[in-house]
Short mmCIF file of C-alpha atoms in Angstrom, two decimals:
data_model
loop_
_atom_site.label_atom_id
_atom_site.label_comp_id
_atom_site.label_asym_id
_atom_site.label_seq_id
_atom_site.Cartn_x
_atom_site.Cartn_y
_atom_site.Cartn_z
CA MET A 20 -25.09 -27.65 -17.17
CA SER A 21 -21.91 -26.56 -18.93
CA ILE A 22 -21.16 -22.87 -18.52
CA SER A 23 -18.89 -21.20 -21.06
CA SER A 24 -16.15 -18.91 -19.76
CA THR A 25 -16.51 -16.70 -22.82
CA THR A 26 -17.69 -13.21 -21.96
CA THR A 27 -20.11 -11.26 -24.09
CA SER A 28 -20.16 -7.62 -25.10
CA THR A 29 -23.93 -7.24 -24.79
CA GLY A 30 -24.08 -6.53 -21.07
CA THR A 31 -25.21 -10.07 -20.31
CA THR A 32 -23.38 -13.03 -18.76
CA PRO A 33 -22.82 -16.32 -20.64
CA LEU A 34 -26.01 -17.55 -18.94
CA GLY A 35 -27.93 -14.64 -20.42
CA THR A 36 -28.33 -12.65 -17.18
CA ASP A 37 -28.01 -8.88 -17.14
CA ARG A 38 -24.56 -8.23 -15.67
CA GLN A 39 -25.83 -5.60 -13.27
CA THR A 40 -28.32 -8.11 -11.92
CA ALA A 41 -25.69 -10.86 -11.74
CA ALA A 42 -23.31 -8.53 -9.90
CA ARG A 43 -25.95 -7.63 -7.32
CA ASP A 44 -27.04 -11.25 -6.86
CA HIS A 45 -23.70 -13.07 -6.81
CA LEU A 46 -20.58 -10.90 -6.57
CA TRP A 47 -19.37 -10.17 -3.03
CA MET A 48 -17.11 -7.16 -3.55
CA HIS A 49 -14.20 -6.36 -1.25
CA MET A 50 -14.43 -3.59 1.36
CA ALA A 51 -17.79 -2.62 -0.15
CA ARG A 52 -21.14 -1.53 1.20
CA HIS A 53 -23.72 -3.60 -0.63
CA SER A 54 -26.89 -1.96 0.64
CA PRO A 55 -26.97 0.77 -2.06
CA LEU A 56 -26.53 -1.91 -4.74
CA GLN A 57 -29.36 -3.95 -3.31
CA GLY A 58 -31.46 -0.81 -3.59
CA GLY A 59 -30.75 -0.55 -7.30
CA THR A 60 -27.62 1.63 -7.48
CA ARG A 61 -25.59 0.81 -10.56
CA VAL A 62 -22.46 -1.30 -10.06
CA PRO A 63 -19.47 0.41 -11.74
CA ILE A 64 -18.08 -2.13 -14.22
CA ILE A 65 -14.65 -1.45 -15.72
CA THR A 66 -14.04 -3.28 -18.97
CA ARG A 67 -10.76 -2.01 -20.39
CA GLY A 68 -7.57 -0.12 -19.56
CA GLN A 69 -4.82 1.47 -21.64
CA GLY A 70 -1.97 3.50 -20.21
CA HIS A 71 -3.51 5.69 -17.48
CA THR A 72 -7.07 5.46 -18.88
CA LEU A 73 -9.93 3.16 -17.87
CA TRP A 74 -13.21 2.55 -19.70
CA ASP A 75 -16.48 1.30 -18.23
CA ASP A 76 -19.22 -0.83 -19.77
CA GLN A 77 -20.96 2.34 -20.97
CA GLY A 78 -17.90 3.41 -22.96
CA LYS A 79 -17.02 6.30 -20.65
CA SER A 80 -13.33 6.95 -19.92
CA TYR A 81 -11.63 7.80 -16.63
CA ILE A 82 -8.17 8.82 -15.52
CA ASP A 83 -6.84 6.04 -13.31
CA GLY A 84 -5.67 8.23 -10.45
CA LEU A 85 -5.02 5.28 -8.14
CA ALA A 86 -3.20 2.82 -10.44
CA GLY A 87 -6.01 0.36 -9.74
CA LEU A 88 -5.17 0.12 -6.05
CA PHE A 89 -1.58 1.47 -5.92
CA VAL A 90 -0.77 -1.42 -8.28
CA VAL A 91 -0.62 -0.74 -12.03
CA ASN A 92 2.67 1.14 -11.87
CA ALA A 93 3.67 0.45 -15.49
CA GLY A 94 0.21 1.32 -16.79
CA HIS A 95 -2.61 -0.66 -18.34
CA GLY A 96 -2.59 -2.56 -21.62
CA ARG A 97 1.03 -3.76 -21.62
CA ALA A 98 0.86 -6.53 -24.20
CA GLU A 99 4.34 -7.82 -23.38
CA LEU A 100 3.28 -8.60 -19.81
CA ALA A 101 0.30 -10.59 -21.05
CA GLU A 102 2.60 -12.34 -23.50
CA ALA A 103 5.10 -13.16 -20.74
CA ALA A 104 2.29 -14.76 -18.75
CA ALA A 105 1.06 -16.80 -21.72
CA LYS A 106 4.55 -17.94 -22.65
CA GLN A 107 5.31 -19.11 -19.11
CA ALA A 108 1.93 -20.81 -18.73
CA GLU A 109 2.63 -22.82 -21.87
CA LYS A 110 6.03 -23.89 -20.58
CA LEU A 111 5.25 -24.44 -16.88
CA ALA A 112 1.86 -23.35 -15.57
CA PHE A 113 2.42 -24.30 -11.95
CA MET A 114 5.03 -25.61 -9.55
CA PRO A 115 5.15 -24.85 -5.82
CA LEU A 116 8.25 -23.63 -4.05
CA TRP A 117 7.84 -26.29 -1.37
CA SER A 118 11.39 -27.73 -1.46
CA TYR A 119 11.44 -27.33 -5.27
CA ALA A 120 12.21 -24.33 -7.42
CA HIS A 121 11.57 -23.05 -10.92
CA GLU A 122 13.50 -20.69 -13.14
CA PRO A 123 11.34 -17.53 -12.95
CA ALA A 124 11.33 -17.58 -9.12
CA ILE A 125 15.11 -18.05 -8.97
CA ASP A 126 15.70 -15.27 -11.49
CA LEU A 127 13.33 -12.84 -9.76
CA ALA A 128 14.73 -13.59 -6.30
CA GLU A 129 18.21 -12.74 -7.52
CA ARG A 130 16.99 -9.57 -9.21
CA LEU A 131 15.12 -8.35 -6.13
CA ALA A 132 18.09 -9.11 -3.89
CA ASN A 133 20.27 -6.99 -6.17
CA HIS A 134 17.84 -4.08 -5.88
CA ALA A 135 17.37 -4.39 -2.11
CA PRO A 136 19.71 -2.44 0.20
CA GLY A 137 22.25 -3.86 2.62
CA ASP A 138 22.29 -7.62 3.05
CA LEU A 139 18.61 -8.20 2.30
CA ASN A 140 19.36 -11.20 0.13
CA ARG A 141 16.68 -13.75 0.95
CA VAL A 142 13.36 -13.57 -0.91
CA PHE A 143 10.29 -15.45 0.34
CA PHE A 144 7.44 -15.22 -2.17
CA THR A 145 3.75 -14.83 -1.31
CA THR A 146 0.68 -14.01 -3.42
CA GLY A 147 0.06 -10.55 -1.97
CA GLY A 148 0.94 -7.86 0.55
CA GLY A 149 -1.03 -9.07 3.56
CA GLU A 150 0.63 -12.46 3.24
CA ALA A 151 4.05 -10.79 3.03
CA VAL A 152 3.35 -8.95 6.30
CA GLU A 153 2.06 -12.17 7.87
CA SER A 154 5.28 -13.89 6.79
CA ALA A 155 7.44 -11.17 8.33
CA PHE A 156 5.50 -11.35 11.61
CA LYS A 157 6.03 -15.11 11.84
CA LEU A 158 9.69 -14.92 10.83
CA ALA A 159 10.41 -12.28 13.47
CA LYS A 160 8.95 -14.47 16.21
CA GLN A 161 10.68 -17.65 15.08
CA TYR A 162 14.03 -15.93 14.56
CA PHE A 163 14.21 -14.77 18.16
CA LYS A 164 13.17 -18.18 19.44
CA LEU A 165 16.03 -19.70 17.44
CA MET A 166 18.32 -17.10 19.01
CA GLY A 167 17.22 -18.26 22.46
CA LYS A 168 15.20 -15.09 23.10
CA HIS A 169 11.81 -16.74 23.51
CA GLY A 170 10.10 -13.72 25.07
CA LYS A 171 10.54 -11.46 22.04
CA HIS A 172 7.20 -11.68 20.26
CA LYS A 173 5.53 -8.25 20.50
CA VAL A 174 5.15 -5.90 17.54
CA ILE A 175 4.86 -2.12 17.32
CA SER A 176 3.09 -0.21 14.55
CA ARG A 177 1.71 3.30 14.11
CA ALA A 178 -1.70 4.84 14.71
CA LEU A 179 -4.08 4.47 11.74
CA ALA A 180 -1.61 2.23 9.87
CA TYR A 181 -2.95 -0.51 7.61
CA HIS A 182 -0.82 -3.65 7.19
CA GLY A 183 -3.27 -6.20 5.80
CA THR A 184 -6.27 -8.38 6.59
CA PRO A 185 -4.92 -11.84 7.62
CA GLN A 186 -5.26 -12.37 11.38
CA GLY A 187 -1.64 -11.55 12.17
CA ALA A 188 -1.36 -8.63 9.76
CA LEU A 189 -4.74 -7.35 10.97
CA ALA A 190 -3.45 -7.38 14.55
CA ILE A 191 -0.62 -5.08 13.40
CA THR A 192 -3.13 -2.89 11.56
CA SER A 193 -4.30 0.10 13.60
CA LEU A 194 -7.82 0.73 12.32
CA PRO A 195 -10.38 -0.21 15.01
CA ASP A 196 -13.35 -0.46 12.65
CA MET A 197 -11.50 -3.02 10.53
CA LYS A 198 -10.41 -5.07 13.55
CA THR A 199 -13.33 -5.19 15.97
CA PRO A 200 -15.56 -7.56 13.94
CA PHE A 201 -12.80 -10.19 13.88
CA GLU A 202 -11.59 -10.10 17.48
CA PRO A 203 -9.96 -11.69 19.35
CA LEU A 204 -6.88 -11.15 17.21
CA VAL A 205 -3.27 -12.23 17.60
CA PRO A 206 -2.09 -10.67 20.89
CA GLY A 207 1.02 -8.59 21.51
CA THR A 208 0.69 -5.62 19.14
CA PHE A 209 1.09 -1.99 20.25
CA ARG A 210 0.62 1.49 18.74
CA VAL A 211 2.75 4.62 18.59
CA PRO A 212 2.00 8.03 17.00
CA ASN A 213 2.26 8.35 13.23
CA THR A 214 4.06 11.10 11.33
CA ASN A 215 1.10 13.35 10.44
CA PHE A 216 2.93 16.67 10.67
CA TYR A 217 -0.23 18.59 9.76
CA ARG A 218 -1.69 17.50 13.09
CA ALA A 219 1.52 17.37 15.12
CA PRO A 220 1.50 18.52 18.76
CA GLU A 221 1.50 22.32 18.93
CA GLN A 222 5.08 22.57 20.17
CA PHE A 223 6.30 21.06 16.87
CA ALA A 224 4.08 23.07 14.53
CA ASP A 225 7.04 24.85 12.93
CA ASN A 226 9.75 22.20 13.28
CA GLU A 227 9.27 19.01 11.29
CA LYS A 228 12.64 17.56 12.29
CA ASP A 229 11.90 17.89 16.00
CA PHE A 230 8.47 16.37 15.42
CA GLY A 231 10.11 13.40 13.69
CA PHE A 232 12.50 12.89 16.59
CA TRP A 233 9.58 13.09 19.03
CA ALA A 234 7.60 10.49 17.03
CA ALA A 235 10.61 8.15 16.84
CA GLU A 236 11.17 8.49 20.58
CA ARG A 237 7.66 7.22 21.20
CA ILE A 238 8.86 3.94 19.69
CA ARG A 239 11.78 3.84 22.11
CA GLU A 240 9.46 4.67 24.97
CA THR A 241 7.08 1.83 24.06
CA ILE A 242 9.92 -0.68 23.74
CA GLU A 243 11.22 0.33 27.17
CA PHE A 244 7.74 0.23 28.71
CA GLU A 245 7.01 -3.24 27.36
CA GLY A 246 10.58 -4.41 27.91
CA ALA A 247 13.09 -4.83 25.09
CA ASP A 248 13.27 -8.54 25.88
CA SER A 249 9.61 -8.86 24.80
CA VAL A 250 9.57 -6.78 21.57
CA ALA A 251 10.42 -8.49 18.28
CA ALA A 252 9.74 -5.94 15.54
CA VAL A 253 8.56 -2.51 14.47
CA PHE A 254 6.43 -2.40 11.28
CA LEU A 255 6.47 0.94 9.44
CA GLU A 256 5.52 2.06 5.93
CA PRO A 257 8.00 4.51 4.33
CA VAL A 258 5.00 6.75 3.57
CA GLN A 259 2.01 5.70 5.65
CA ASN A 260 -1.00 5.07 3.45
CA SER A 261 -3.99 5.00 5.78
CA GLY A 262 -4.85 8.40 7.16
CA GLY A 263 -3.71 10.06 3.98
CA CYS A 264 -0.07 9.68 2.91
CA PHE A 265 2.10 10.63 5.88
CA PRO A 266 5.74 11.06 4.75
CA PRO A 267 8.53 10.66 7.31
CA PRO A 268 10.04 13.83 8.78
CA PRO A 269 13.77 14.37 8.20
CA GLY A 270 15.85 12.06 10.39
CA TYR A 271 12.86 9.99 11.54
CA PHE A 272 13.91 6.67 10.08
CA GLN A 273 17.55 7.17 11.03
CA ARG A 274 16.51 7.55 14.68
CA VAL A 275 14.13 4.57 14.46
CA ARG A 276 16.97 2.46 13.05
CA GLU A 277 19.17 3.45 15.99
CA ILE A 278 16.42 2.63 18.48
CA CYS A 279 15.86 -0.80 16.94
CA ASP A 280 19.58 -1.58 16.96
CA GLU A 281 19.95 -0.46 20.57
CA ASN A 282 17.15 -2.80 21.65
CA ASP A 283 17.72 -5.78 19.33
CA VAL A 284 14.40 -5.17 17.59
CA LEU A 285 13.80 -5.83 13.90
CA LEU A 286 12.77 -2.97 11.62
CA VAL A 287 10.27 -4.06 8.97
CA SER A 288 9.74 -1.68 6.05
CA ASP A 289 6.24 -2.42 4.78
CA GLU A 290 6.54 -1.36 1.16
CA VAL A 291 3.49 -3.10 -0.27
CA ILE A 292 2.47 0.28 -1.71
CA CYS A 293 5.72 2.25 -1.68
CA ALA A 294 8.07 -0.14 -3.53
CA PHE A 295 8.70 -0.34 -7.28
CA GLY A 296 8.85 3.33 -8.08
CA ARG A 297 5.84 4.65 -6.18
CA ILE A 298 8.16 6.99 -4.24
CA GLY A 299 11.00 6.87 -6.77
CA SER A 300 13.48 4.07 -6.12
CA MET A 301 12.73 0.37 -6.43
CA PHE A 302 12.49 0.30 -2.63
CA ALA A 303 11.38 3.44 -0.81
CA CYS A 304 13.66 2.82 2.17
CA GLU A 305 16.45 3.97 -0.14
CA ASP A 306 14.57 7.20 -0.89
CA PHE A 307 14.55 7.92 2.84
CA GLY A 308 18.03 6.63 3.65
CA TYR A 309 17.56 3.62 5.92
CA VAL A 310 18.23 -0.11 5.72
CA PRO A 311 15.55 -2.31 7.34
CA ASP A 312 15.88 -5.93 8.41
CA ILE A 313 12.89 -6.99 6.30
CA ILE A 314 11.05 -5.48 3.34
CA THR A 315 7.50 -6.56 2.56
CA CYS A 316 6.29 -5.80 -0.97
CA ALA A 317 3.64 -6.73 -3.56
CA LYS A 318 1.34 -4.68 -5.85
CA GLY A 319 3.73 -2.91 -8.26
CA ILE A 320 6.05 -5.92 -8.45
CA THR A 321 3.98 -7.15 -11.42
CA SER A 322 2.06 -3.91 -12.06
CA GLY A 323 -1.00 -6.01 -11.26
CA TYR A 324 -0.78 -8.27 -14.29
CA SER A 325 -0.52 -11.31 -11.99
CA PRO A 326 -0.75 -11.68 -8.18
CA LEU A 327 2.56 -11.71 -6.31
CA GLY A 328 4.11 -10.52 -3.08
CA ALA A 329 7.41 -11.02 -1.29
CA MET A 330 9.17 -10.81 2.05
CA ILE A 331 12.82 -9.89 1.58
CA ALA A 332 14.90 -10.70 4.66
CA SER A 333 18.45 -9.94 5.70
CA GLU A 334 21.18 -12.56 5.64
CA LYS A 335 21.25 -12.31 9.44
CA LEU A 336 17.67 -13.52 9.66
CA PHE A 337 18.30 -16.41 7.28
CA GLU A 338 21.43 -17.58 9.08
CA PRO A 339 19.68 -19.93 11.58
CA PHE A 340 17.93 -21.69 8.69
CA LYS A 341 21.23 -22.68 7.06
CA HIS A 342 21.95 -25.33 9.64
CA GLY A 343 20.58 -28.69 10.75
CA ASP A 344 16.87 -29.39 10.41
CA THR A 345 15.71 -25.82 11.15
CA THR A 346 12.71 -25.01 8.94
CA PHE A 347 10.44 -22.03 8.44
CA TYR A 348 7.15 -23.93 8.47
CA HIS A 349 5.28 -21.39 6.45
CA GLY A 350 4.21 -21.16 2.84
CA TYR A 351 1.49 -20.55 0.26
CA THR A 352 0.36 -22.80 -2.57
CA PHE A 353 0.55 -20.00 -5.10
CA GLY A 354 3.44 -18.06 -3.53
CA GLY A 355 6.05 -17.39 -6.21
CA HIS A 356 3.79 -18.79 -8.93
CA PRO A 357 5.80 -19.33 -12.14
CA VAL A 358 3.47 -17.17 -14.23
CA SER A 359 3.53 -14.34 -11.69
CA THR A 360 7.32 -14.37 -11.28
CA ALA A 361 7.77 -14.43 -15.07
CA VAL A 362 5.45 -11.41 -15.35
CA ALA A 363 7.41 -9.63 -12.61
CA MET A 364 10.63 -10.13 -14.56
CA ALA A 365 9.03 -8.63 -17.68
CA ASN A 366 7.58 -5.78 -15.60
CA LEU A 367 11.00 -4.88 -14.21
CA ASP A 368 12.36 -4.97 -17.76
CA ILE A 369 9.88 -2.19 -18.59
CA PHE A 370 10.97 -0.21 -15.53
CA GLU A 371 14.59 -0.35 -16.63
CA ARG A 372 14.01 0.20 -20.35
CA GLU A 373 11.70 3.19 -19.85
CA GLY A 374 13.45 4.62 -16.80
CA LEU A 375 10.25 4.73 -14.76
CA ASN A 376 12.05 5.18 -11.43
CA GLN A 377 13.91 8.24 -12.68
CA ARG A 378 10.71 9.51 -14.31
CA VAL A 379 9.04 9.59 -10.89
CA LYS A 380 12.02 11.34 -9.31
CA ASP A 381 12.07 13.95 -12.08
CA ASN A 382 8.31 14.60 -12.13
CA ALA A 383 7.47 14.30 -8.42
CA PRO A 384 8.14 18.00 -7.65
CA VAL A 385 5.79 18.98 -10.50
CA PHE A 386 3.08 16.62 -9.25
CA LYS A 387 3.39 18.10 -5.77
CA SER A 388 3.31 21.73 -6.92
CA THR A 389 0.34 21.05 -9.19
CA LEU A 390 -1.69 19.49 -6.39
CA GLU A 391 -0.68 22.25 -3.97
CA LYS A 392 -2.55 24.75 -6.17
CA LEU A 393 -5.68 23.25 -4.60
CA LYS A 394 -4.73 24.75 -1.24
CA ASP A 395 -6.42 27.98 -2.31
CA LEU A 396 -9.76 26.17 -1.85
CA PRO A 397 -11.39 26.65 1.57
CA ILE A 398 -12.01 22.92 1.95
CA VAL A 399 -8.39 21.83 1.33
CA GLY A 400 -6.33 21.81 4.52
CA ASP A 401 -3.21 19.89 3.55
CA VAL A 402 -1.50 18.31 0.55
CA ARG A 403 1.14 15.75 1.52
CA GLY A 404 3.02 12.73 0.27
CA ALA A 405 6.02 11.87 -1.87
CA GLY A 406 6.82 10.58 -5.34
CA TYR A 407 3.59 9.66 -7.11
CA PHE A 408 1.71 9.12 -3.84
CA TYR A 409 -0.34 12.00 -2.39
CA GLY A 410 -3.15 12.70 0.03
CA ILE A 411 -5.34 15.80 0.13
CA GLU A 412 -6.87 16.37 3.55
CA LEU A 413 -10.25 18.10 3.64
CA VAL A 414 -11.23 20.35 6.54
CA LYS A 415 -14.28 22.25 7.74
CA ASP A 416 -12.24 25.23 8.95
CA LYS A 417 -8.89 25.92 7.32
CA LYS A 418 -7.68 28.33 10.01
CA THR A 419 -8.34 26.05 12.97
CA LYS A 420 -7.84 22.76 11.01
CA GLU A 421 -11.21 21.63 12.35
CA THR A 422 -12.21 18.36 10.72
CA PHE A 423 -15.66 17.00 9.92
CA ASN A 424 -17.69 14.94 12.36
CA ASP A 425 -18.71 11.41 11.38
CA GLU A 426 -22.04 12.43 9.90
CA GLU A 427 -20.51 15.27 7.88
CA SER A 428 -17.69 13.05 6.68
CA GLU A 429 -20.17 10.40 5.57
CA ARG A 430 -22.20 12.97 3.67
CA LEU A 431 -19.13 14.56 2.10
CA LEU A 432 -17.14 11.47 1.09
CA ARG A 433 -19.69 8.77 0.39
CA GLY A 434 -22.65 10.99 -0.21
CA PHE A 435 -20.94 13.25 -2.73
CA LEU A 436 -17.20 13.07 -3.47
CA SER A 437 -16.76 9.39 -4.35
CA THR A 438 -19.51 9.52 -6.96
CA ALA A 439 -18.81 13.06 -8.15
CA LEU A 440 -15.11 12.43 -8.81
CA TYR A 441 -15.90 9.23 -10.67
CA ASP A 442 -18.63 10.94 -12.70
CA ALA A 443 -16.16 13.72 -13.53
CA GLY A 444 -13.75 11.17 -15.01
CA LEU A 445 -11.29 10.57 -12.17
CA TYR A 446 -10.93 7.25 -10.43
CA CYS A 447 -9.23 7.85 -7.05
CA ARG A 448 -9.92 7.22 -3.36
CA ALA A 449 -12.00 9.31 -0.97
CA ASP A 450 -11.19 7.85 2.43
CA ASP A 451 -12.12 8.52 6.06
CA CYS A 452 -10.03 5.93 7.92
CA GLY A 453 -8.56 8.94 9.67
CA ASP A 454 -9.51 12.50 8.79
CA PRO A 455 -11.22 12.85 5.37
CA VAL A 456 -8.71 12.64 2.52
CA ILE A 457 -8.56 12.13 -1.22
CA GLN A 458 -5.70 9.86 -2.25
CA LEU A 459 -3.84 9.81 -5.54
CA ALA A 460 -1.35 7.27 -6.84
CA PRO A 461 -1.47 7.25 -10.65
CA PRO A 462 0.54 4.97 -12.95
CA LEU A 463 4.19 5.97 -13.11
CA THR A 464 3.83 6.63 -16.84
CA VAL A 465 1.87 9.87 -16.36
CA GLY A 466 3.43 13.32 -16.38
CA PRO A 467 2.64 17.06 -16.19
CA PRO A 468 -0.27 17.02 -18.69
CA GLU A 469 -2.05 14.36 -16.64
CA PHE A 470 -1.22 16.17 -13.39
CA ASP A 471 -3.02 19.22 -14.79
CA GLN A 472 -6.05 17.15 -15.78
CA ILE A 473 -6.24 15.60 -12.31
CA GLU A 474 -5.95 19.01 -10.64
CA SER A 475 -8.65 20.47 -12.88
CA ILE A 476 -11.13 17.69 -12.06
CA LEU A 477 -10.37 17.91 -8.36
CA ARG A 478 -10.76 21.68 -8.37
CA SER A 479 -14.15 21.51 -10.04
CA VAL A 480 -15.53 18.78 -7.77
CA LEU A 481 -14.08 20.20 -4.53
CA THR A 482 -15.51 23.62 -5.34
CA GLU A 483 -18.93 22.01 -5.76
CA ALA A 484 -18.40 19.97 -2.56
CA GLU A 485 -18.79 23.08 -0.44
CA ASN A 486 -22.47 23.12 -1.44
CA HIS A 487 -22.93 19.63 0.03
CA LEU A 488 -21.56 20.21 3.52
#
């Protein structure tokens, strides 16, 4: 039977099936619990986006408070990005980067290298963030082997950090519930404390800089304990996503950079979320004043209009591959896809023409102060983050910072908040990977009026949440 790819506007598939039924019967959604859907709960179906607004199949509108998934930085409905994709697909729909090249990949690699700090000049394209992290993990291990340091293969990351779902990236990830079902994983990964100042050890409660130094020293301590001759890299997000937007304390990354240099360990800045204006600059390492050895990025590189990721490596790391028959035996069929790289070029044109990076830098203090108004609510313990990337931690007792137990968290987040916020017109994330948080990362095109709308919705729903504890 021939099945048309044309969609209908009647709520039925081309085969005539009710879309809700087809979704329940055939669509395996990512990171989703399917039991409520099997019981008849409605599947949220988004049909359209424009700017910072989404519409569902019932015609209801929502503020996109998460830019899709920290992705749609330039906003929805950008016709020129769709046109760039169509134009490139007509000219060259596909060509791999396996010993060949094409114009959009060359042009984008040069452009990214010009934006990257230091000597990060070499761009290895992937199709997404997890693949970029996987690529960095493999490069770090091979680089040290080429340098004659065969024992350097271990990797350090932070507690609660998320770095992706491929086997290597998942091993670097620090979320037990996401890892246990897929064990055994790639060996040789280790954890250090994150930079959650709200829950810092008591002796640092009033001194963020000292807390940052303490957290950085835990990296040094782990390297020394494992042996510097066995550690290849440290993977850190500029602002850690999982756990609820942990920004770095002053001086933290400067000390980490020193520790890595002292021990011949690579510093990988995982900017899958934080790059392309999410914090302000094209690359967030510049916002926090450090130069890594590798940057991993994805998401906002195309504002989600086509899949693309990248590992950007220093000239030092590329040096061994300039000679003889040395090869990085690693690649992806669709990595650096011509349509995706063409879209990325057009996306960066929008960034430059509309000054989106400066817009974030100018508006970030207003976003922060607007969200901090919520701290007058008994359930709001902390508001933290940077740029257009914030987490709101919810607590049971504000004075003691007591958090919710697993049952309470389940009832609060999944039982009430996720649905209530969506019903109130705000698409965001209610997450309990660490302590319960609400995360916000809207398109970079929003400003103070939208900040006020987001705060108003949050205030209303969080006030009601106290009746559901």
